[in-house]
Coordinates of C-alpha atoms and ligand atoms in Angstrom, one line a residue:
M1 CA 0.0 0.0 0.0
S2 CA 1.4 3.3 -1.0
V3 CA -0.9 6.1 0.0
D4 CA -0.5 8.3 3.1
I5 CA -2.9 11.1 4.0
V6 CA -2.3 14.2 6.1
L7 CA -5.4 15.9 7.4
G8 CA -6.0 18.8 9.7
L9 CA -8.1 18.0 12.8
Q10 CA -9.0 21.4 14.1
W11 CA -9.9 24.7 12.4
G12 CA -6.8 24.8 10.2
D13 CA -3.2 26.0 10.5
E14 CA -2.2 22.9 12.6
G15 CA 1.2 22.9 10.8
K16 CA 0.2 20.6 7.9
G17 CA 2.7 22.3 5.6
K18 CA 5.6 21.6 7.9
I19 CA 4.6 18.0 8.3
V20 CA 4.0 17.4 4.6
D21 CA 7.4 18.9 3.9
K22 CA 8.9 16.5 6.4
L23 CA 7.0 13.4 5.2
S24 CA 7.8 14.3 1.6
E25 CA 11.3 13.0 2.2
N26 CA 9.8 9.6 1.7
A27 CA 7.2 10.4 -1.0
D28 CA 7.4 10.2 -4.8
V29 CA 4.3 12.2 -5.3
V30 CA 2.4 14.9 -3.2
V31 CA -1.2 15.8 -4.0
R32 CA -3.6 18.6 -3.0
F33 CA -7.1 17.4 -3.3
Q34 CA -9.4 20.2 -2.1
G35 CA -9.6 23.8 -1.2
G36 CA -7.8 26.5 -3.0
A37 CA -5.7 29.6 -2.2
N38 CA -7.6 30.0 1.1
A39 CA -4.8 27.7 2.4
G40 CA -1.6 29.0 3.8
H41 CA 0.9 26.3 4.4
T42 CA 4.3 27.3 5.9
V43 CA 7.5 25.5 5.3
Y44 CA 11.1 26.4 6.1
Y45 CA 13.7 25.8 3.5
E46 CA 17.3 26.8 4.2
D47 CA 16.2 29.3 6.8
N48 CA 13.7 30.9 4.4
K49 CA 10.0 31.0 5.4
I50 CA 7.9 29.9 2.4
V51 CA 4.1 30.1 2.4
L52 CA 2.3 28.0 -0.1
H53 CA -1.4 28.5 -1.1
L54 CA -1.9 26.1 -4.0
I55 CA 1.2 24.2 -4.7
P56 CA 1.7 21.1 -2.5
S57 CA 4.3 21.4 0.2
G58 CA 6.4 18.6 -1.3
I59 CA 7.6 21.1 -4.0
I60 CA 10.7 21.9 -1.9
H61 CA 12.1 18.4 -2.5
K62 CA 13.9 18.1 -5.8
G63 CA 12.6 14.8 -7.1
T64 CA 9.1 15.0 -5.8
I65 CA 6.2 15.2 -8.3
C66 CA 3.4 17.6 -7.1
I67 CA -0.1 17.4 -8.3
I68 CA -3.0 19.9 -7.9
G69 CA -5.9 17.5 -8.1
N70 CA -9.4 17.8 -9.6
G71 CA -11.0 18.7 -6.3
V72 CA -9.0 21.9 -5.9
V73 CA -10.4 25.3 -7.1
L74 CA -7.5 27.0 -8.9
D75 CA -6.9 30.7 -9.1
P76 CA -4.4 31.1 -12.0
E77 CA -3.3 34.5 -10.8
I78 CA -2.3 33.2 -7.4
L79 CA -0.7 30.1 -9.0
A80 CA 1.4 32.2 -11.4
E81 CA 2.6 34.4 -8.5
E82 CA 3.4 31.3 -6.4
I83 CA 5.5 29.8 -9.3
S84 CA 7.6 32.9 -9.6
Y85 CA 7.8 33.3 -5.8
L86 CA 9.3 29.8 -5.6
N87 CA 11.6 30.5 -8.4
K88 CA 13.2 33.2 -6.3
F89 CA 14.2 30.5 -3.8
N90 CA 15.5 28.5 -6.7
I91 CA 12.7 26.0 -6.4
K92 CA 11.5 25.1 -9.9
C93 CA 8.1 23.9 -10.8
S94 CA 8.6 22.9 -14.4
G95 CA 8.5 19.1 -14.9
K96 CA 7.5 18.6 -11.3
L97 CA 4.1 20.4 -10.9
F98 CA 1.0 19.1 -12.6
I99 CA -2.5 20.4 -12.6
S100 CA -5.7 18.4 -13.2
K101 CA -7.7 19.4 -16.3
R102 CA -10.7 18.7 -14.1
A103 CA -9.9 21.3 -11.5
H104 CA -12.3 24.3 -11.5
L105 CA -11.1 27.8 -12.1
V106 CA -11.5 30.7 -9.7
F107 CA -12.3 33.9 -11.5
P108 CA -12.0 37.5 -10.2
F109 CA -15.8 37.6 -10.1
H110 CA -15.7 34.7 -7.6
K111 CA -13.6 36.8 -5.3
G112 CA -15.9 39.8 -5.9
M113 CA -18.9 37.7 -5.0
D114 CA -17.1 36.4 -1.9
R115 CA -16.6 40.0 -0.7
Y116 CA -20.1 41.2 -1.6
I117 CA -21.8 38.3 0.2
E118 CA -19.7 38.9 3.3
E119 CA -20.6 42.6 3.3
F120 CA -24.2 41.7 2.6
M121 CA -24.3 39.3 5.6
K122 CA -23.2 42.0 8.0
K123 CA -23.4 40.3 11.4
G124 CA -23.7 36.8 10.0
Q125 CA -20.3 37.1 8.2
L126 CA -18.2 33.9 8.0
G127 CA -14.9 35.7 7.9
T128 CA -13.9 34.0 4.7
T129 CA -10.4 34.5 3.3
K130 CA -12.1 36.3 0.3
R131 CA -10.3 34.0 -2.1
G132 CA -13.5 33.2 -4.0
I133 CA -13.7 29.7 -2.6
G134 CA -17.4 29.5 -1.8
P135 CA -18.6 31.0 -5.1
A136 CA -16.2 28.8 -7.2
Y137 CA -17.4 25.6 -5.5
T138 CA -21.0 26.9 -5.8
D139 CA -20.6 27.3 -9.6
K140 CA -19.0 23.8 -9.8
F141 CA -22.0 22.2 -8.2
R142 CA -24.4 24.4 -10.1
R143 CA -22.7 23.1 -13.2
I144 CA -21.8 26.5 -14.7
G145 CA -18.1 26.4 -13.6
I146 CA -15.2 26.4 -16.0
R147 CA -12.4 23.8 -15.6
V148 CA -8.7 24.2 -16.3
G149 CA -8.9 21.9 -19.4
D150 CA -11.7 24.1 -20.9
L151 CA -9.2 27.0 -21.3
Y152 CA -7.7 25.2 -24.3
N153 CA -10.8 25.3 -26.5
D154 CA -11.5 28.8 -27.6
D155 CA -15.2 28.2 -28.6
Y156 CA -16.2 26.4 -25.5
F157 CA -14.3 28.6 -23.2
E158 CA -15.6 31.9 -24.7
N159 CA -19.2 30.6 -24.7
Q160 CA -19.1 29.4 -21.1
L161 CA -17.4 32.5 -19.9
E162 CA -19.9 34.8 -21.6
K163 CA -22.7 32.9 -20.0
I164 CA -21.2 33.1 -16.5
V165 CA -20.2 36.7 -16.9
N166 CA -23.8 37.6 -17.8
Y167 CA -25.1 35.7 -14.9
Y168 CA -22.8 37.4 -12.5
N169 CA -23.4 40.8 -14.0
L170 CA -27.1 40.5 -13.3
Q171 CA -26.3 39.9 -9.6
F172 CA -23.6 42.5 -9.3
S173 CA -25.7 45.2 -10.8
K174 CA -29.1 44.4 -9.5
I175 CA -28.4 43.0 -6.0
F176 CA -25.1 44.4 -4.9
K177 CA -25.2 47.6 -7.0
E178 CA -21.6 47.0 -8.0
E179 CA -19.8 47.5 -11.3
E180 CA -20.3 45.0 -14.1
I181 CA -17.6 42.8 -15.4
D182 CA -16.2 43.5 -18.8
Y183 CA -16.4 40.2 -20.6
K184 CA -13.6 41.0 -23.1
K185 CA -11.2 42.1 -20.5
M186 CA -11.9 38.9 -18.5
R187 CA -11.4 36.7 -21.6
N188 CA -8.1 38.3 -22.5
H189 CA -6.9 38.1 -18.9
F190 CA -7.5 34.4 -18.9
L191 CA -6.1 33.7 -22.3
N192 CA -2.8 35.0 -20.9
Y193 CA -2.9 32.6 -18.1
R194 CA -3.7 29.6 -20.3
N195 CA -0.3 30.0 -22.0
L196 CA 1.5 30.2 -18.7
L197 CA -0.3 27.2 -17.3
Y198 CA -0.1 25.0 -20.4
R199 CA 3.0 23.1 -19.5
Y200 CA 1.6 22.1 -16.1
V201 CA -1.9 21.0 -17.2
K202 CA -2.3 17.2 -17.5
N203 CA -4.8 14.4 -17.1
T204 CA -3.6 13.9 -13.5
E205 CA -6.2 11.2 -12.8
E206 CA -4.5 9.0 -15.3
M207 CA -1.1 9.8 -13.9
L208 CA -2.2 8.9 -10.4
Y209 CA -3.7 5.6 -11.6
K210 CA -0.4 4.7 -13.1
Y211 CA 1.5 5.8 -10.0
Q212 CA -0.7 3.6 -7.9
Q213 CA -0.2 0.6 -10.2
E214 CA 3.6 1.2 -10.0
G215 CA 3.5 1.3 -6.2
K216 CA 4.8 4.9 -6.0
R217 CA 4.7 6.5 -2.6
I218 CA 1.9 9.0 -2.7
L219 CA 1.2 11.6 0.0
L220 CA -2.1 13.5 0.1
E221 CA -2.0 17.0 1.6
G222 CA -5.2 18.2 3.2
A223 CA -6.0 21.9 3.3
Q224 CA -8.2 23.6 6.0
A225 CA -9.3 20.9 8.5
G226 CA -12.1 18.7 9.9
L227 CA -13.9 21.3 11.8
L228 CA -14.1 23.4 8.7
D229 CA -15.5 20.5 6.6
I230 CA -18.6 21.4 4.7
D231 CA -20.4 18.3 6.2
Y232 CA -18.7 17.5 9.5
G233 CA -17.5 20.9 10.5
T234 CA -19.2 23.7 12.5
Y235 CA -21.6 24.5 9.6
P236 CA -22.3 27.2 8.4
Y237 CA -18.9 28.4 9.8
V238 CA -16.9 26.2 7.5
T239 CA -15.2 26.2 4.1
S240 CA -16.9 24.9 0.9
S241 CA -15.1 21.6 0.5
N242 CA -14.8 18.2 2.1
T243 CA -11.6 18.5 4.1
T244 CA -12.0 15.1 5.6
L245 CA -11.2 11.6 4.4
G246 CA -13.9 11.3 1.7
G247 CA -12.6 14.5 0.0
V248 CA -9.4 12.7 -0.8
F249 CA -11.1 10.2 -3.1
T250 CA -13.4 12.6 -4.9
G251 CA -10.7 15.3 -5.1
S252 CA -7.8 13.2 -6.5
S253 CA -8.1 9.7 -7.9
V254 CA -6.4 7.6 -5.3
S255 CA -8.1 4.4 -4.2
P256 CA -9.3 3.9 -0.7
F257 CA -7.8 0.4 -0.9
M258 CA -4.3 1.9 -1.3
I259 CA -4.3 3.8 2.1
K260 CA -1.5 3.0 4.6
N261 CA -1.8 5.8 7.1
V262 CA -4.2 8.6 7.8
Y263 CA -2.3 11.1 9.8
G264 CA -4.3 13.7 11.7
V265 CA -2.5 16.9 12.6
T266 CA -3.4 18.9 15.7
K267 CA -1.7 21.6 17.6
A268 CA -1.0 21.1 21.3
Y269 CA -3.7 23.8 21.8
T270 CA -6.4 25.2 19.5
T271 CA -6.7 28.2 17.1
R272 CA -9.4 29.5 14.9
V273 CA -9.4 32.3 12.4
G274 CA -12.7 33.7 11.0
A275 CA -16.1 33.5 12.6
G276 CA -17.9 30.6 14.3
P277 CA -18.0 28.8 17.7
F278 CA -14.8 28.2 19.6
P279 CA -15.7 26.7 23.0
T280 CA -12.2 26.6 24.5
I281 CA -11.1 30.1 23.5
F282 CA -8.8 31.8 26.1
K283 CA -11.1 34.0 28.2
D284 CA -8.3 36.1 29.7
E285 CA -7.6 38.8 27.1
N286 CA -4.1 39.7 28.2
F287 CA -3.1 36.1 28.4
A288 CA -4.7 35.5 24.9
N289 CA -2.8 38.4 23.3
E290 CA 0.5 37.5 24.9
F291 CA 0.1 33.9 23.8
R292 CA -0.8 34.8 20.2
D293 CA 2.2 37.1 19.9
K294 CA 4.6 34.5 21.4
A295 CA 3.3 31.7 19.3
G296 CA 3.1 33.8 16.2
E297 CA -0.6 33.0 15.7
Y298 CA -1.3 35.2 12.7
G299 CA -2.8 33.8 9.5
A300 CA -0.4 32.6 6.8
A301 CA -2.9 33.4 4.0
T302 CA -4.4 36.6 5.3
G303 CA -2.3 37.8 8.2
R304 CA -5.3 38.0 10.4
P305 CA -4.8 37.4 14.1
R306 CA -5.9 33.9 15.1
N307 CA -8.0 33.3 18.2
C308 CA -6.2 30.9 20.5
G309 CA -7.5 28.5 23.2
W310 CA -7.0 25.3 25.1
L311 CA -6.9 21.9 23.5
D312 CA -10.4 20.6 22.9
L313 CA -10.5 16.8 23.1
V314 CA -14.3 16.6 22.4
A315 CA -13.8 18.4 19.1
L316 CA -10.5 16.5 18.4
K317 CA -12.1 13.1 19.0
H318 CA -14.9 14.0 16.6
T319 CA -12.5 14.6 13.7
V320 CA -10.4 11.6 14.6
K321 CA -13.5 9.4 14.4
I322 CA -14.8 11.0 11.1
N323 CA -11.4 10.5 9.4
Y324 CA -10.5 7.1 10.9
I325 CA -7.2 8.6 11.9
T326 CA -4.5 6.0 12.4
K327 CA -1.7 8.2 13.8
I328 CA -1.8 11.6 15.4
I329 CA 0.8 14.3 14.7
L330 CA 0.9 16.9 17.5
T331 CA 2.5 20.2 16.7
K332 CA 3.7 23.3 18.6
L333 CA 4.2 21.5 21.8
D334 CA 7.1 23.9 22.4
E335 CA 4.7 26.8 22.4
I336 CA 3.0 25.7 25.6
S337 CA 6.2 25.5 27.6
G338 CA 6.1 28.0 30.4
I339 CA 2.4 27.8 31.2
D340 CA 1.9 26.9 34.8
K341 CA -1.5 25.1 34.5
L342 CA -2.6 23.6 31.2
K343 CA -6.3 23.1 30.7
I344 CA -7.7 20.4 28.5
C345 CA -11.4 20.2 27.6
T346 CA -12.8 16.7 28.1
E347 CA -16.6 17.3 28.1
Y348 CA -19.1 19.9 27.1
N349 CA -21.9 21.3 29.3
I350 CA -24.8 22.2 27.0
N351 CA -27.8 23.6 28.8
G352 CA -26.9 21.7 32.0
E353 CA -26.3 18.4 30.1
K354 CA -22.8 16.9 30.0
T355 CA -21.6 15.2 26.8
D356 CA -18.3 14.1 25.3
I357 CA -19.9 14.0 21.8
F358 CA -19.3 17.0 19.5
P359 CA -22.8 18.2 18.6
P360 CA -23.9 18.6 15.0
E361 CA -26.2 21.6 15.8
I362 CA -24.7 25.1 15.6
Y363 CA -27.1 26.4 18.2
K364 CA -25.7 23.9 20.7
L365 CA -22.1 24.6 19.7
N366 CA -22.8 28.3 20.3
I367 CA -23.7 27.7 24.0
V368 CA -21.1 25.1 24.9
E369 CA -19.5 25.5 28.3
P370 CA -16.3 23.6 28.2
I371 CA -15.4 21.3 31.2
Y372 CA -11.7 21.2 31.8
T373 CA -9.2 18.9 33.4
E374 CA -6.1 20.8 34.6
L375 CA -2.6 19.4 34.2
S376 CA 0.6 20.9 35.4
G377 CA 2.9 22.6 32.9
W378 CA 6.6 22.7 32.4
D379 CA 9.2 25.4 32.0
D380 CA 11.9 23.8 30.0
D381 CA 12.7 24.8 26.4
I382 CA 11.9 21.5 24.6
S383 CA 12.7 22.6 21.1
S384 CA 15.9 20.5 20.9
V385 CA 14.5 17.4 22.4
R386 CA 14.4 14.5 19.9
D387 CA 13.3 11.6 22.1
R388 CA 10.0 11.5 23.8
K389 CA 11.5 9.9 26.9
L390 CA 13.7 13.0 27.4
L391 CA 10.7 15.4 27.6
P392 CA 9.9 16.9 31.0
D393 CA 7.6 14.6 33.0
N394 CA 4.6 16.9 32.8
A395 CA 4.9 17.1 29.0
K396 CA 4.9 13.3 28.9
K397 CA 1.8 13.3 31.1
Y398 CA 0.1 15.8 28.8
L399 CA 0.8 13.6 25.7
Q400 CA -0.3 10.5 27.5
F401 CA -3.5 12.2 28.6
I402 CA -4.3 13.0 25.0
E403 CA -3.5 9.5 23.8
D404 CA -5.6 7.9 26.5
Y405 CA -8.6 10.1 25.7
I406 CA -8.4 9.8 21.9
G407 CA -7.3 6.2 21.7
V408 CA -4.9 6.8 18.8
P409 CA -1.1 7.0 19.3
I410 CA 0.8 10.2 18.8
D411 CA 3.4 9.3 16.1
I412 CA 5.1 12.6 15.6
I413 CA 5.6 15.4 18.0
S414 CA 6.6 18.7 16.5
V415 CA 8.7 21.0 18.7
G416 CA 9.7 23.8 16.4
K417 CA 9.1 25.3 12.9
F418 CA 12.0 23.6 11.1
R419 CA 11.8 20.3 9.3
E420 CA 14.1 18.6 11.8
D421 CA 12.3 19.8 14.9
I422 CA 10.4 16.6 15.5
I423 CA 10.2 13.7 17.8
Q424 CA 9.3 10.6 15.9
R425 CA 8.1 7.4 17.4
K426 CA 10.7 4.8 17.0
D427 CA 8.7 1.5 17.4
Ligands
GDP1 P1 -1.0 24.8 8.0 O1 -2.0 25.7 7.4 O2 -1.6 23.7 8.7 O3 0.1 24.4 7.1 O4 -0.2 25.7 9.1 P2 0.3 27.2 9.0 O5 1.5 27.2 8.2 O6 -0.8 28.1 8.6 O7 0.6 27.6 10.5 C1 1.4 26.8 11.3 C2 2.5 27.8 11.8 O8 3.2 27.1 12.9 C3 3.6 28.1 10.8 O9 4.1 29.4 11.1 C4 4.7 27.0 11.1 O10 6.0 27.5 10.7 C5 4.6 26.9 12.6 N1 4.9 25.6 13.1 C6 4.6 24.4 12.7 N2 4.9 23.4 13.5 C7 5.5 24.0 14.6 C8 6.1 23.6 15.8 O11 6.0 22.5 16.2 N3 6.5 24.6 16.7 C9 6.5 25.9 16.3 N4 7.0 26.8 17.2 N5 6.0 26.4 15.2 C10 5.5 25.4 14.3
IMO2 P1 -5.1 26.1 6.0 O1 -5.0 25.1 4.9 C1 -7.5 28.4 8.8 C2 -11.5 29.6 7.3 C3 -11.7 31.1 7.1 C4 -13.2 31.1 7.4 C5 -13.7 29.8 6.8 C6 -14.3 30.0 5.4 O2 -4.0 27.1 6.0 O3 -5.2 25.4 7.3 P2 -13.2 30.3 3.0 O4 -12.3 31.4 2.5 O5 -12.6 28.9 2.9 O6 -14.5 30.4 2.4 O7 -13.4 30.7 4.5 O8 -12.6 29.0 6.7 N1 -10.3 29.1 6.6 C7 -9.1 28.7 7.2 N2 -8.7 28.8 8.5 N3 -6.7 27.8 7.9 C8 -7.1 27.6 6.6 O9 -6.4 26.9 5.7 C9 -8.3 28.1 6.2 N4 -9.0 28.2 5.0 C10 -10.2 28.7 5.3 O10 -11.0 31.9 8.0 O11 -13.4 31.1 8.7
MG3 MG1 -2.5 27.7 7.3

């Protein structure tokens, strides 16, 4: 079996980029299967901080093939920027990066619509990344989207684009009282990008079929995370794709029968950016601000401050179950050194009733009172520890507590932002 999967288990930004970069050492192919440029995945390469939005985090490795799968919504403008940005670090995409012809395109009017809807919603805003993700997936499922492969047939592309532009213009002018899109400008704009993308565009589904037959080691890189999943997340405060296990199969073309490991990535605490319930958010504002600054909790895609809070095992167990996670990867353990008492949420109190099941209903999630267990912290700097046995006793207890609750082993502990800052299970 040759397929490993890396999925976020919280509300995103768990450190998937760093982990995929590390695991790519043993991968032939790395694939993104959902989401779009709403993702911000950070990797460090020769001391340079690199933030990727669309290109898989395996790109740093010279021999690794990277695929943007059919389930991704692709913004050619951002992709073009990303390719030249990587070039500056001497990281080449040519011959290594391939884009599915079936991936849907994100157009500027999707980003416009994303903005207008957010403004229109006023208090009900989701706090999206404004990357056009919701509107692009909406058009895909409404069957008026345009796919990457369609760029290469003038008649079809122009026809479709004209229809969709007219459709958006109706809404822009009538509902949002905004300026209309100039069809010709839009067409020319995209015709430029099609030349630029041409060398990367392939039938990646066929490529992946062949790679699986050949036993190539394939790594799937999730974007966003389980609690942002359109079905299993904190709906409606979610993204517009399946970020959980099922999304892998519809968004690439790997077989469920090829899976070896489903890695689930969680921070040692919790963060959330954008709107929506966050039961374990730090209540003490000074502590929250200090922690955010120390841990650098600012969005990699948008720069927005991330809300921070205690580890929520009720929520974590939910995404572990939904994804059938086989191994946990716990990141940023180093960032909770120096906290005297660490709280971990083990139950929710909802209207006087206790539960350890993550509720499907948003109105319940909005009124959750977390019930905490308190564990003692540690002061030591653990960033150079490479053996779990050598961690401070209280850190070991913290990890053991999580494993006992979740029932899945922690396979990798991340203690710093660099590739080598990990403690890997040896057995
Ligand atoms: P992603 O979206 O899941 O890839 O995560 P982001 O890149 O948005 O955010 C994770 C942040 O934490 C990045 O700045 C990483 O460089 C950083 N990071 C990842 N793992 C660790 C770790 O174990 N310790 C520390 N201190 N930073 C980490
Ligand atoms: P990575 O891959 C954290 C959040 C947004 C918003 C909601 C919907 O870096 O973990 P969208 O633009 O997708 O329509 O926004 O989802 N969101 C993320 N939060 N990390 C991400 O990606 C996110 N991608 C989207 O903040 O709350
Ligand atoms: Mg991120």
